[in-house]
Amino acid sequence: MATAEITPQELAEHGLTPEEYARIREILGRPPRPVELGIFSVMWSEHCSYKSSRIHLRKFPTEAPWVVCGPGENAGVVDIGDGQVAVFKMESHNHPSFIEPYQGAATGVGGILRDVFTMGARPVAILDALRFGAPDHPRTRHLLAGVVAGIGGYGNCVGVPTVGGETSFHRAYNGNILVNAMCVGIAPRDRVFYARAAGVGNPVVYVGAKTGRDGIHGATMASAEFSEDAEAKRPTVQVGDPFMEKLLIEACLELMASDCIVAIQDMGAAGLTSSSFEMAARGGTGIELDLDAVPLREANMSAYEIMLSESQERMLMVLARGREAEARAVFAKWELDFAIIGRVTDSGRMVVRHRGEVVADVPVAPVSGGSPVYDRPWRLPDPPVPFISDDQTVHLSPREVLLRLLSCPDLASRRWIWEQYDHSVMADTVAGPGGDAAVVRVHGTKKGLALTVDCTPRYCRADPRMGGRQAVAEAYRNLVAVGARPLAITDCLNFGNPERPDIMGQFVGCIEGMAEACRALSFPVVSGNVSLYNETDGQAVLPTPEVGGLGLIEDLAKRTGLAFDADGLHLVLIGEVTGWLGQSVFQREILGREEGAPPPVDLLLEKRHADFVAAQIEAGRLRACHDLADGGLAVAMAEMCLASGRGGRLSVPAEVPSLFGWLYGEDQARYLLAVAPEHLRPLLEEAAAAGVIAREVGVTGGDALIIDGMPPISLEELRRCHEGWLPAWMDGGEGSESGSWR
């Protein structure tokens, strides 16, 4: 029977261009059937195909002796010794979380958990990176409350600890919030599973929850910018069930202990379509599907709806023939659906039947991995002019500035958020939220995984290449600061519309800067996600290339933290102080400006300083260590005092040209160390020998933070300022007097 041509309106609804439709028609040799059009729509969407980003993603270094599996599978895999691997990835769920914050964030957590356990790893930790609009925007409080509740509700119920993350605010996110979730799991090295269909005649099996109409065209929706009708897209948001996910984790891991599974893939974006096509493409096979066998929770679902539904808590697997009964028994035990819905073929085609008819018959390769690849025009922003600050323009005392910064939306304590997350479930969380990096014990061993998420979007907007470098370098520093050897990163690249050359320039610049840092630091990219079209009515988010870093602590007895544990310890600053205030939190919050160049990132210096700090930790010389980032030295000192419950004195050198630059500048490659008196001289001598700038800047002790030239600030006042803003704002208060969102 002849198939009618597709109308321009149908093309637009499917997110396809006329040129892409012409290519589809050429591949098929005829107009596509409705189901086939839906398949091409989701598989060629930006979200699934990376058609605007693929040529630039190749710039990342992805290999190292400890990398077991790099990009291309569900998650990255790195060797952590003793026959074990860490499996980890970060994903975005930005558009759904803006439309329906609770379910959008919850299903984002559910999806990233499946990416990890589908590879045979038991999830051991979740982290999140959240970006919200201005605190005085009418939707921000509602969105934050819903997202935090969704992350906590899903993670807490499924029994995986949420151990870290970051949250920031900026008016650029008013129309598009960012919700990025990272998951880490641990598996035996010889039991890692891949999504590569194999074995002609092997059964294709559907397991987990039933299929409904939720989430249809979610991938397409995530590949387009918003307009004022965002609320109308609510039906494309999935609905999660963490208790079902917990059952699915246990059932899959139990079956993985046998040799029944040939290939396995979660049904994430594009649901049954993406999972079946990706398994077939990676395995170089074909698949035949019978949609009449798919478990449904709604009546009269069409083939189009079944193939494109993004209902949650579902997996697709290829089993070895003859093992069906054994696998069925496992899923019956966990009270989950199990259905044989197809078989592997050698045709290289996906053939889909429904109610006795063939509703799709397409070649696998051009659909999965064969989408158009666009080398879109791009331009970098003009080089920013360095920002010169004059202390005479600051009408606040250094003491007032510190209190203002500690209570501003971006630096205020996130305790209100952490307390809604269970970060101790599973009993292996050694260091939870609040430090430079979370630390999770590798169960039953003395080893630990250090985990962090980092990005400074304002740096990326001002200078994308330098901002990309800094995101990777800060993740590296955060891992080193807790005593870990950095191994690899995952990323979540959040940008606006790539069809605009300035946005594409941000993307390219950030990637090139990240790649430079990854090479210099031997810190490869092993997995990741690209999220584009994060804008509403032409207003894009800040370029936000979120970096999730993972490191290994060989012996947890040697880990460090930011809390010093005694009075009389010497404080040593590692790194040069130029007083860089361009694009700093100080500039934005105190001067009400966002301008200039971000601090330069010298990658050789980053590596040299990190190696030195790591050697001092290994030698047992450090009683505390903290990476310097937003807010500079004074904010880092205050954070250490608050974490310790102890005061300290910070000395200001007489020759400092700018007091505010010394205290609040955001120069990179810096650490603040606490050192016992007997270790001070050896540390300073080794620093000099290694070409590392190290200077004593203070001492610990007392019940107040004292900075030369200003009245003491009691720990009680510090804590009240630092922890007061977020709870008060969530309770309906107006927030601080900061100008950060004006």
XYZ file of C-alpha atoms in Angstrom:
742
model
C 0.000 0.000 0.000
C 1.401 3.416 -0.968
C 2.378 5.799 1.809
C 1.320 9.435 1.587
C 3.880 12.231 1.574
C 4.444 14.065 4.839
C 3.108 17.601 5.139
C 5.322 20.543 6.210
C 3.321 20.804 9.437
C 3.987 17.148 10.268
C 7.683 17.690 9.612
C 7.780 20.697 11.929
C 5.962 18.759 14.656
C 8.618 16.058 14.388
C 11.516 18.514 14.546
C 12.775 17.592 11.066
C 13.923 19.914 8.293
C 12.903 19.512 4.625
C 16.503 18.510 3.846
C 16.419 15.812 6.518
C 13.105 14.545 5.172
C 14.580 14.310 1.688
C 17.403 12.223 3.107
C 14.936 9.934 4.900
C 13.024 9.456 1.702
C 16.254 8.622 -0.116
C 17.210 6.038 2.532
C 13.825 4.323 2.362
C 13.191 4.782 -1.341
C 9.651 5.902 -0.479
C 7.774 8.198 1.920
C 8.067 6.995 5.527
C 5.172 5.370 7.330
C 3.970 7.271 10.428
C 5.902 5.016 12.825
C 9.013 5.315 10.685
C 8.717 9.093 10.704
C 8.520 9.004 14.500
C 11.585 6.746 14.657
C 13.670 9.073 12.477
C 12.380 12.075 14.408
C 13.650 10.871 17.781
C 16.795 9.100 16.591
C 17.871 12.115 14.527
C 16.964 14.587 17.260
C 19.771 16.621 18.753
C 19.257 14.831 22.054
C 19.884 11.361 20.595
C 22.122 11.960 17.572
C 24.472 14.799 18.647
C 24.292 16.028 15.060
C 25.515 19.545 15.918
C 28.158 18.479 18.429
C 29.648 15.227 17.174
C 32.518 16.682 15.169
C 33.657 18.731 18.165
C 33.277 15.977 20.754
C 36.028 14.094 18.892
C 38.480 16.659 20.282
C 38.270 15.154 23.765
C 41.004 12.780 24.948
C 39.245 9.555 25.910
C 41.982 7.025 26.596
C 44.340 6.207 29.456
C 45.798 2.968 30.848
C 43.067 2.913 33.514
C 40.159 3.535 31.095
C 38.231 0.321 30.431
C 35.421 1.855 28.359
C 35.198 5.389 27.022
C 32.367 7.271 25.276
C 29.901 5.331 23.166
C 28.336 3.034 25.736
C 25.789 3.798 28.444
C 28.492 5.001 30.858
C 32.260 5.261 31.183
C 34.297 2.617 32.990
C 37.634 3.056 34.792
C 39.794 0.525 36.622
C 40.070 1.067 40.388
C 42.226 -1.975 41.112
C 41.624 -5.292 42.825
C 39.525 -6.555 39.929
C 36.962 -3.730 40.272
C 35.822 -0.867 38.075
C 33.923 2.362 38.633
C 31.118 3.062 36.165
C 29.842 6.631 35.920
C 28.020 9.163 33.791
C 26.181 12.478 33.954
C 22.959 13.312 32.081
C 20.677 16.321 31.728
C 16.949 16.510 32.356
C 16.594 20.242 31.840
C 13.479 20.743 29.735
C 11.313 18.231 31.651
C 12.387 19.738 34.979
C 11.336 23.220 33.895
C 7.925 21.977 32.778
C 7.269 19.643 35.732
C 10.058 20.062 38.317
C 9.310 17.101 40.595
C 8.866 14.432 37.930
C 11.460 15.973 35.631
C 14.155 15.803 38.301
C 13.012 12.445 39.679
C 13.058 10.744 36.293
C 16.422 12.336 35.558
C 17.782 10.500 38.597
C 16.030 7.282 37.525
C 17.483 7.498 34.033
C 21.070 8.024 35.146
C 20.776 5.141 37.613
C 19.736 2.862 34.733
C 22.679 4.027 32.603
C 24.974 2.720 35.327
C 23.360 -0.524 36.421
C 22.676 -1.571 32.825
C 26.458 -2.054 32.630
C 26.469 -4.433 35.574
C 27.400 -1.920 38.281
C 25.619 -1.438 41.577
C 24.935 2.309 41.959
C 26.679 3.703 45.046
C 26.303 7.477 44.695
C 24.305 10.261 43.052
C 25.395 13.873 42.572
C 23.492 16.774 41.047
C 24.338 20.103 39.450
C 21.458 22.576 39.511
C 21.132 26.021 37.929
C 18.147 28.237 38.680
C 17.004 31.696 37.675
C 17.103 34.848 39.762
C 15.828 34.377 43.306
C 13.361 37.216 42.781
C 11.898 35.630 39.624
C 8.339 34.421 40.369
C 9.015 30.782 39.361
C 12.453 30.200 40.891
C 11.383 29.186 44.383
C 8.734 26.800 43.022
C 11.189 25.228 40.588
C 13.908 24.736 43.198
C 11.481 23.212 45.691
C 10.128 20.783 43.098
C 13.526 19.758 41.742
C 15.032 19.161 45.175
C 11.977 17.181 46.225
C 12.172 15.101 43.030
C 15.872 14.293 43.440
C 15.482 13.496 47.118
C 12.257 11.573 46.675
C 13.650 9.298 43.977
C 17.148 8.797 45.380
C 15.962 8.273 48.950
C 13.324 5.726 47.927
C 15.616 3.760 45.638
C 18.237 3.583 48.379
C 21.221 5.245 46.695
C 22.875 8.137 48.579
C 22.969 11.635 47.098
C 26.424 12.677 48.262
C 27.243 15.981 46.592
C 26.526 18.597 43.995
C 26.265 22.299 43.399
C 23.471 24.850 43.046
C 23.688 28.370 41.646
C 21.390 31.195 40.580
C 21.472 33.613 37.651
C 18.821 35.470 35.677
C 20.034 33.735 32.482
C 18.318 30.566 33.774
C 14.929 32.247 34.322
C 13.450 30.564 31.247
C 15.462 27.327 31.305
C 16.756 25.761 34.480
C 19.460 23.101 34.318
C 19.136 19.797 36.169
C 22.153 17.539 35.650
C 22.416 14.227 37.509
C 25.507 12.047 37.893
C 25.589 8.447 39.068
C 28.525 6.250 40.055
C 28.499 2.471 40.431
C 30.982 -0.299 41.152
C 31.260 -3.609 39.293
C 33.665 -6.534 38.914
C 35.951 -5.805 35.996
C 35.124 -9.131 34.359
C 31.345 -8.591 34.647
C 30.824 -5.363 32.687
C 27.838 -5.565 30.311
C 27.470 -3.808 26.975
C 24.563 -2.912 24.669
C 25.648 -4.905 21.607
C 23.026 -7.230 20.196
C 24.470 -10.528 18.961
C 23.472 -14.080 18.090
C 20.970 -14.552 15.267
C 17.777 -15.962 16.730
C 18.491 -14.824 20.282
C 15.356 -13.486 21.986
C 14.857 -9.760 22.589
C 13.252 -9.329 25.990
C 11.378 -6.452 27.606
C 11.538 -6.225 31.421
C 10.366 -3.811 34.093
C 7.361 -1.526 34.224
C 4.518 -1.457 31.707
C 4.429 1.025 28.836
C 2.103 4.020 28.952
C 1.668 7.236 27.043
C 3.941 9.388 29.214
C 7.061 10.907 27.709
C 6.133 10.530 24.040
C 8.439 12.759 21.990
C 10.441 13.705 25.092
C 13.698 13.511 23.117
C 12.299 15.756 20.395
C 11.039 18.253 22.969
C 14.519 18.317 24.564
C 15.982 19.211 21.155
C 14.075 22.466 20.678
C 14.039 25.799 22.436
C 11.106 26.853 24.574
C 8.548 29.522 23.893
C 5.640 30.805 25.933
C 3.724 27.537 25.421
C 6.161 25.459 27.527
C 3.344 24.370 29.832
C 1.601 22.691 26.884
C 4.519 20.250 26.696
C 3.715 18.748 30.096
C 2.529 15.430 28.535
C 6.090 14.832 27.261
C 7.391 14.574 30.847
C 7.769 11.053 32.173
C 6.468 9.786 35.511
C 8.847 7.877 37.750
C 8.426 5.081 40.291
C 11.547 4.665 42.458
C 10.239 1.536 44.159
C 9.866 -0.125 40.762
C 13.405 1.029 39.921
C 14.751 -0.599 43.073
C 13.166 -3.905 42.063
C 14.583 -3.517 38.563
C 18.103 -2.902 39.885
C 18.017 -6.016 42.038
C 16.493 -8.206 39.332
C 18.996 -7.107 36.686
C 21.987 -7.505 38.965
C 20.786 -10.960 40.004
C 20.433 -12.062 36.386
C 23.811 -10.520 35.541
C 25.435 -12.911 37.999
C 24.567 -15.681 35.511
C 25.588 -15.884 31.860
C 22.076 -15.386 30.460
C 22.503 -11.846 29.146
C 24.091 -11.173 25.770
C 23.317 -7.431 25.679
C 21.328 -4.985 27.775
C 20.172 -1.395 27.338
C 17.890 0.850 29.352
C 14.873 2.439 27.706
C 15.721 6.085 28.211
C 15.179 8.911 25.749
C 13.106 7.607 22.813
C 12.235 4.491 24.811
C 11.902 1.222 22.914
C 13.074 2.916 19.712
C 16.464 4.051 20.964
C 17.178 0.933 23.024
C 16.469 -1.467 20.144
C 18.222 0.567 17.458
C 21.292 1.270 19.605
C 21.736 -2.396 20.524
C 21.369 -3.454 16.908
C 23.714 -0.722 15.634
C 26.461 -1.497 18.135
C 26.193 -5.199 17.382
C 25.919 -4.813 13.608
C 22.708 -6.858 13.562
C 19.021 -6.486 12.801
C 16.039 -6.939 15.109
C 12.427 -7.947 14.577
C 9.924 -6.617 17.101
C 6.331 -7.689 17.822
C 4.607 -4.814 19.606
C 1.604 -7.012 20.459
C 3.837 -8.641 23.092
C 4.817 -5.365 24.823
C 3.240 -5.043 28.323
C 0.910 -2.017 28.283
C -0.745 -0.116 31.085
C -3.125 1.838 28.834
C -5.696 0.586 26.345
C -5.626 1.036 22.583
C -2.059 2.303 22.349
C -0.869 2.715 18.769
C 2.399 1.363 17.423
C 3.650 4.942 17.225
C 2.931 5.477 20.919
C 4.491 2.174 21.981
C 7.706 2.799 20.055
C 8.138 6.384 21.269
C 6.860 6.179 24.838
C 9.426 7.151 27.471
C 7.732 5.379 30.345
C 10.250 4.801 33.085
C 11.835 1.777 34.798
C 12.098 -0.383 31.664
C 15.006 -2.332 30.170
C 15.592 -4.174 26.910
C 17.920 -7.145 26.739
C 19.096 -9.873 24.416
C 19.233 -13.280 26.094
C 21.102 -16.391 25.124
C 18.657 -18.827 23.514
C 17.415 -21.459 25.903
C 17.805 -19.253 28.992
C 14.391 -17.604 28.772
C 12.766 -19.613 31.563
C 15.634 -18.949 33.941
C 15.468 -15.205 33.262
C 11.677 -15.138 33.491
C 11.848 -16.734 36.948
C 14.182 -14.007 38.222
C 11.858 -11.204 37.118
C 8.807 -13.049 38.413
C 10.525 -13.250 41.800
C 10.876 -9.453 41.806
C 7.275 -9.039 40.528
C 8.319 -7.371 37.291
C 6.981 -7.813 33.775
C 8.980 -10.059 31.474
C 8.050 -10.437 27.800
C 9.792 -11.811 24.743
C 9.034 -9.151 22.144
C 11.406 -10.002 19.311
C 14.547 -11.679 18.063
C 17.963 -10.793 16.684
C 18.438 -11.137 12.900
C 21.317 -10.746 10.473
C 19.362 -8.432 8.160
C 20.723 -5.125 9.432
C 17.109 -3.890 9.504
C 14.566 -3.070 12.171
C 11.249 -4.676 11.321
C 8.340 -3.750 13.598
C 4.974 -5.515 13.530
C 1.746 -4.534 15.242
C -1.655 -6.198 14.953
C -0.481 -8.353 12.066
C 0.946 -5.528 9.977
C 4.493 -4.297 9.352
C 4.455 -0.724 10.682
C 8.175 -0.072 10.233
C 10.913 -1.625 8.128
C 14.051 0.495 8.095
C 17.821 -0.075 7.908
C 19.457 0.213 11.333
C 22.728 1.950 10.466
C 21.332 5.157 8.883
C 18.893 5.593 11.773
C 21.301 5.010 14.685
C 24.596 6.756 14.167
C 23.813 7.794 10.611
C 22.025 11.069 11.215
C 23.133 14.228 9.406
C 26.263 15.743 10.964
C 26.350 19.525 10.961
C 29.475 21.664 11.053
C 27.575 24.724 12.113
C 29.074 28.202 11.738
C 30.578 29.509 14.945
C 32.365 32.539 16.294
C 34.050 33.159 19.606
C 33.213 36.282 21.596
C 35.677 39.155 21.407
C 38.506 38.778 23.927
C 37.324 40.385 27.160
C 39.127 43.441 28.462
C 40.827 42.817 31.837
C 38.896 44.268 34.742
C 40.757 46.790 36.894
C 39.340 47.352 40.363
C 39.953 50.379 42.535
C 39.548 49.723 46.257
C 38.325 53.303 46.652
C 35.118 52.380 44.791
C 34.160 49.831 47.454
C 32.090 51.500 50.145
C 32.000 48.509 52.489
C 34.567 47.295 54.978
C 36.348 43.981 54.243
C 34.392 42.506 57.164
C 31.045 43.561 55.690
C 32.101 42.267 52.284
C 32.885 38.822 53.678
C 29.526 38.568 55.430
C 27.734 39.741 52.301
C 29.504 37.134 50.197
C 28.889 34.294 52.626
C 25.174 35.063 52.601
C 24.740 35.696 48.868
C 22.681 33.170 46.855
C 25.669 31.521 45.166
C 27.866 31.117 48.270
C 25.294 30.624 51.031
C 25.112 27.186 52.642
C 23.151 24.531 50.783
C 22.263 22.692 53.989
C 18.535 23.207 53.341
C 19.003 21.138 50.166
C 21.332 18.470 51.610
C 19.026 17.742 54.510
C 16.356 16.552 52.066
C 18.752 13.975 50.615
C 19.741 10.735 52.298
C 23.512 10.841 51.867
C 24.363 8.057 54.329
C 22.188 5.169 53.097
C 24.305 2.099 52.241
C 26.656 3.164 55.096
C 29.661 3.804 52.847
C 29.549 7.609 52.614
C 32.757 8.809 54.236
C 32.392 12.489 53.321
C 29.055 13.850 52.153
C 27.933 17.254 50.886
C 29.790 20.391 51.894
C 33.427 19.636 51.156
C 35.599 19.905 48.076
C 34.534 16.405 46.989
C 32.317 13.655 48.352
C 34.024 10.406 49.338
C 32.362 6.985 49.152
C 34.033 3.840 50.438
C 34.482 0.955 48.040
C 32.500 -1.479 50.152
C 34.555 -3.886 52.205
C 37.883 -2.229 51.356
C 40.079 0.627 52.569
C 39.684 2.384 49.192
C 37.384 5.281 48.419
C 35.989 7.082 45.390
C 36.165 10.880 45.445
C 33.395 12.590 43.450
C 32.731 16.168 42.423
C 30.733 18.275 39.940
C 32.089 21.650 38.838
C 31.589 24.515 36.415
C 31.764 28.327 36.574
C 29.338 29.480 33.843
C 30.155 33.188 34.151
C 33.773 32.380 33.216
C 32.538 30.386 30.214
C 30.426 33.260 28.934
C 33.296 35.755 29.196
C 35.939 33.453 27.679
C 34.664 30.012 26.638
C 38.097 28.434 26.197
C 39.350 29.613 29.590
C 36.038 28.717 31.223
C 36.263 25.198 29.800
C 39.796 24.851 31.140
C 38.731 26.086 34.551
C 35.816 23.664 34.869
C 38.147 20.693 34.398
C 40.922 22.190 36.523
C 38.587 22.894 39.437
C 37.252 19.338 39.364
C 40.851 18.108 39.388
C 41.742 20.342 42.372
C 38.683 19.265 44.316
C 39.652 15.599 43.983
C 43.282 16.264 44.902
C 42.184 18.295 47.932
C 40.596 15.220 49.562
C 43.572 12.993 48.840
C 42.403 11.324 45.619
C 44.231 10.518 42.407
C 42.010 11.970 39.652
C 41.092 9.312 37.080
C 38.539 10.619 34.588
C 35.584 12.889 33.965
C 32.074 12.717 32.637
C 30.418 15.878 31.371
C 27.069 17.484 30.692
C 27.382 20.232 28.088
C 24.469 22.671 28.473
C 24.160 25.423 25.866
C 21.588 27.409 23.915
C 20.590 27.156 20.250
C 23.508 25.787 18.169
C 22.054 27.340 15.027
C 23.255 30.706 16.358
C 26.989 31.212 15.625
C 27.629 32.941 18.952
C 26.146 29.998 20.895
C 28.032 27.490 18.752
C 31.164 29.517 19.439
C 30.605 29.136 23.167
C 30.232 25.395 22.671
C 33.371 25.015 20.556
C 35.455 27.250 22.814
C 34.442 25.416 25.969
C 35.140 22.008 24.414
C 38.564 23.070 23.209
C 39.442 24.482 26.628
C 38.196 21.346 28.373
C 40.164 19.141 25.980
C 43.354 21.118 26.627
C 42.922 20.705 30.376
C 42.096 17.008 30.122
C 45.248 16.359 28.099
C 47.485 18.420 30.367
C 46.163 16.753 33.508
C 45.848 13.174 32.106
C 42.180 13.383 33.031
C 40.260 11.777 30.112
C 36.579 12.106 29.217
C 34.904 8.682 29.417
C 31.213 9.550 29.111
C 28.876 12.491 28.851
C 25.831 14.212 27.472
C 25.090 17.214 25.271
C 22.043 19.371 25.999
C 21.389 22.112 23.459
C 18.502 24.505 22.776
C 18.414 25.579 26.432
C 16.786 28.907 25.748
C 13.402 30.566 25.721
C 12.326 33.112 23.142
C 15.949 33.623 22.087
C 17.336 34.060 25.611
C 19.979 31.391 26.191
C 21.331 30.046 29.453
C 24.913 30.798 30.388
C 27.230 28.297 28.700
C 27.445 25.550 31.313
C 29.804 22.658 30.521
C 29.338 20.756 33.774
C 32.224 18.452 34.700
C 31.798 15.386 36.898
C 35.132 14.197 38.230
C 36.046 10.828 39.752
C 39.221 10.000 41.671
C 40.572 7.096 43.691
C 41.795 7.195 47.274
C 43.927 4.096 47.802
C 43.813 4.324 51.603
C 40.989 6.210 53.296
C 43.166 6.670 56.380
C 45.105 9.253 54.345
C 42.162 11.281 53.050
C 41.955 14.948 53.877
C 39.137 17.431 54.283
C 38.600 21.135 54.767
C 38.121 20.966 58.573
C 41.270 21.590 60.593
C 41.295 19.579 63.797
C 43.483 21.555 66.223
C 44.549 25.009 67.310
C 48.023 26.200 66.448
C 48.160 24.783 62.919
C 49.925 26.909 60.310
C 47.920 27.996 57.288
C 49.841 27.849 54.014
C 48.606 29.295 50.721
C 49.704 27.448 47.607
C 49.686 29.504 44.427
C 50.191 33.027 43.214
C 47.983 35.931 44.272
C 47.417 38.576 41.615
C 44.120 39.738 43.099
C 42.097 38.741 40.006
C 38.591 40.183 40.368
C 37.309 39.980 36.793
C 34.132 37.826 36.637
C 34.462 37.171 40.386
C 31.649 36.767 42.878
C 33.045 39.867 44.617
C 32.669 41.906 41.436
C 29.084 40.778 40.913
C 27.831 40.910 44.496
C 29.678 43.987 45.781
C 30.228 46.090 42.672
C 27.064 44.996 40.856
C 29.005 44.279 37.656
C 29.670 41.272 35.437
C 32.563 42.142 33.182
C 36.159 41.562 32.250
C 38.154 38.422 31.661
C 37.969 35.413 33.973
C 41.160 34.388 35.764
C 43.686 32.705 33.474
C 44.194 28.960 33.932
C 47.842 27.902 33.618
C 47.606 24.147 33.131
C 51.290 23.473 33.846
C 50.889 25.325 37.121
C 47.699 23.420 37.928
C 49.517 20.116 37.473
C 52.612 21.188 39.414
C 50.598 22.478 42.375
C 48.298 19.456 42.389
C 51.242 17.053 42.340
C 52.840 18.925 45.240
C 49.679 18.911 47.348
C 49.108 15.222 46.603
C 52.672 14.428 47.714
C 52.171 16.323 50.981
C 48.958 14.395 51.664
C 50.690 11.106 50.911
C 53.488 12.081 53.307
C 50.932 12.751 56.056
C 51.846 16.437 56.460
C 48.428 18.039 55.931
C 45.785 18.351 58.641
C 43.355 20.059 56.258
C 43.215 21.161 52.635
C 40.778 23.317 50.675
C 40.662 24.310 47.024
C 40.254 28.058 46.408
C 37.468 28.976 43.998
C 34.468 31.340 44.206
C 35.103 34.108 46.732
C 38.835 33.536 46.963
C 41.007 33.231 50.052
C 38.766 34.866 52.667
C 35.717 32.787 51.723
C 37.827 29.596 51.721
C 39.144 30.467 55.186
C 35.615 31.100 56.464
C 34.417 27.770 55.039
C 37.261 25.946 56.775
C 36.453 27.637 60.076
C 32.775 26.715 59.793
C 33.578 23.106 58.891
C 36.004 22.890 61.825
C 34.030 24.693 64.477
C 37.296 26.554 65.150
C 38.468 30.044 64.469
C 41.682 31.283 62.941
C 43.716 34.311 61.954
C 44.405 35.311 58.366
C 47.369 37.647 57.882
C 47.447 40.238 55.133
C 50.923 41.059 53.743
C 51.910 44.707 53.958
C 52.831 44.901 50.273
C 49.369 43.884 48.977
C 48.344 46.402 46.249
C 44.645 45.616 46.611
C 43.216 44.392 49.897
C 40.007 43.221 48.257
C 41.948 41.500 45.496
C 44.075 39.654 48.075
C 41.055 38.532 50.068
C 38.465 37.887 47.349
C 40.368 37.488 44.071
C 39.770 34.211 42.230
C 43.254 33.358 40.945
C 43.440 29.700 39.949
C 45.697 26.749 40.887
C 45.448 27.594 44.587
C 44.953 25.600 47.802
C 44.818 26.562 51.470
C 46.592 24.028 53.691
C 46.655 23.481 57.459
C 50.027 22.149 58.611
C 51.317 21.129 62.039
C 54.318 23.186 63.283
C 56.785 20.308 62.867
C 55.838 19.907 59.221
C 55.900 23.554 58.177
C 59.589 23.871 57.363
C 59.853 20.607 55.369
C 56.746 21.563 53.392
C 58.054 25.033 52.537
C 61.456 23.651 51.566
C 59.925 21.038 49.268
C 57.690 23.691 47.725
C 60.675 25.877 46.917
C 62.525 22.911 45.417
C 59.499 22.030 43.250
C 58.977 25.587 41.999
C 55.707 25.897 43.909
C 54.681 29.250 45.386
C 53.901 28.643 49.077
C 53.585 31.210 51.836
C 52.381 31.116 55.419
C 49.223 33.224 55.748
C 47.785 32.451 59.171
C 47.160 30.140 62.081
C 44.197 28.205 63.469
C 42.570 28.660 66.850
C 40.002 30.539 68.895
C 36.289 31.005 68.367
C 36.366 33.719 65.707
C 37.722 34.453 62.269
C 40.235 37.271 62.495
C 41.581 39.008 59.412
C 44.284 41.597 59.957
C 42.863 45.076 60.102
C 39.231 44.178 60.760
C 37.182 43.323 63.866
C 36.828 39.581 64.608
C 33.818 37.706 63.259
C 32.539 35.091 65.693
C 31.840 31.611 64.416
C 28.237 32.123 65.494
C 27.900 35.197 63.287
C 29.645 33.460 60.392
C 27.290 30.510 60.646
C 24.200 32.687 60.936
C 25.140 34.586 57.788
C 26.190 31.519 55.846
C 23.238 29.303 56.696
C 20.453 31.842 56.963
C 19.729 32.928 53.409
C 18.406 29.767 51.736
C 15.940 28.664 54.453
C 14.653 32.231 54.824
C 14.192 32.598 51.077
C 12.442 29.254 50.772
C 10.123 30.327 53.582
C 9.104 33.313 51.482
C 11.612 35.931 52.582
C 12.950 38.481 50.166
C 16.520 37.144 50.364
C 19.726 39.075 50.840
C 20.481 42.561 49.674
C 22.915 41.190 47.094
C 22.709 42.590 43.587
C 23.554 39.292 41.919
C 20.220 38.872 40.202
C 19.262 42.433 39.456
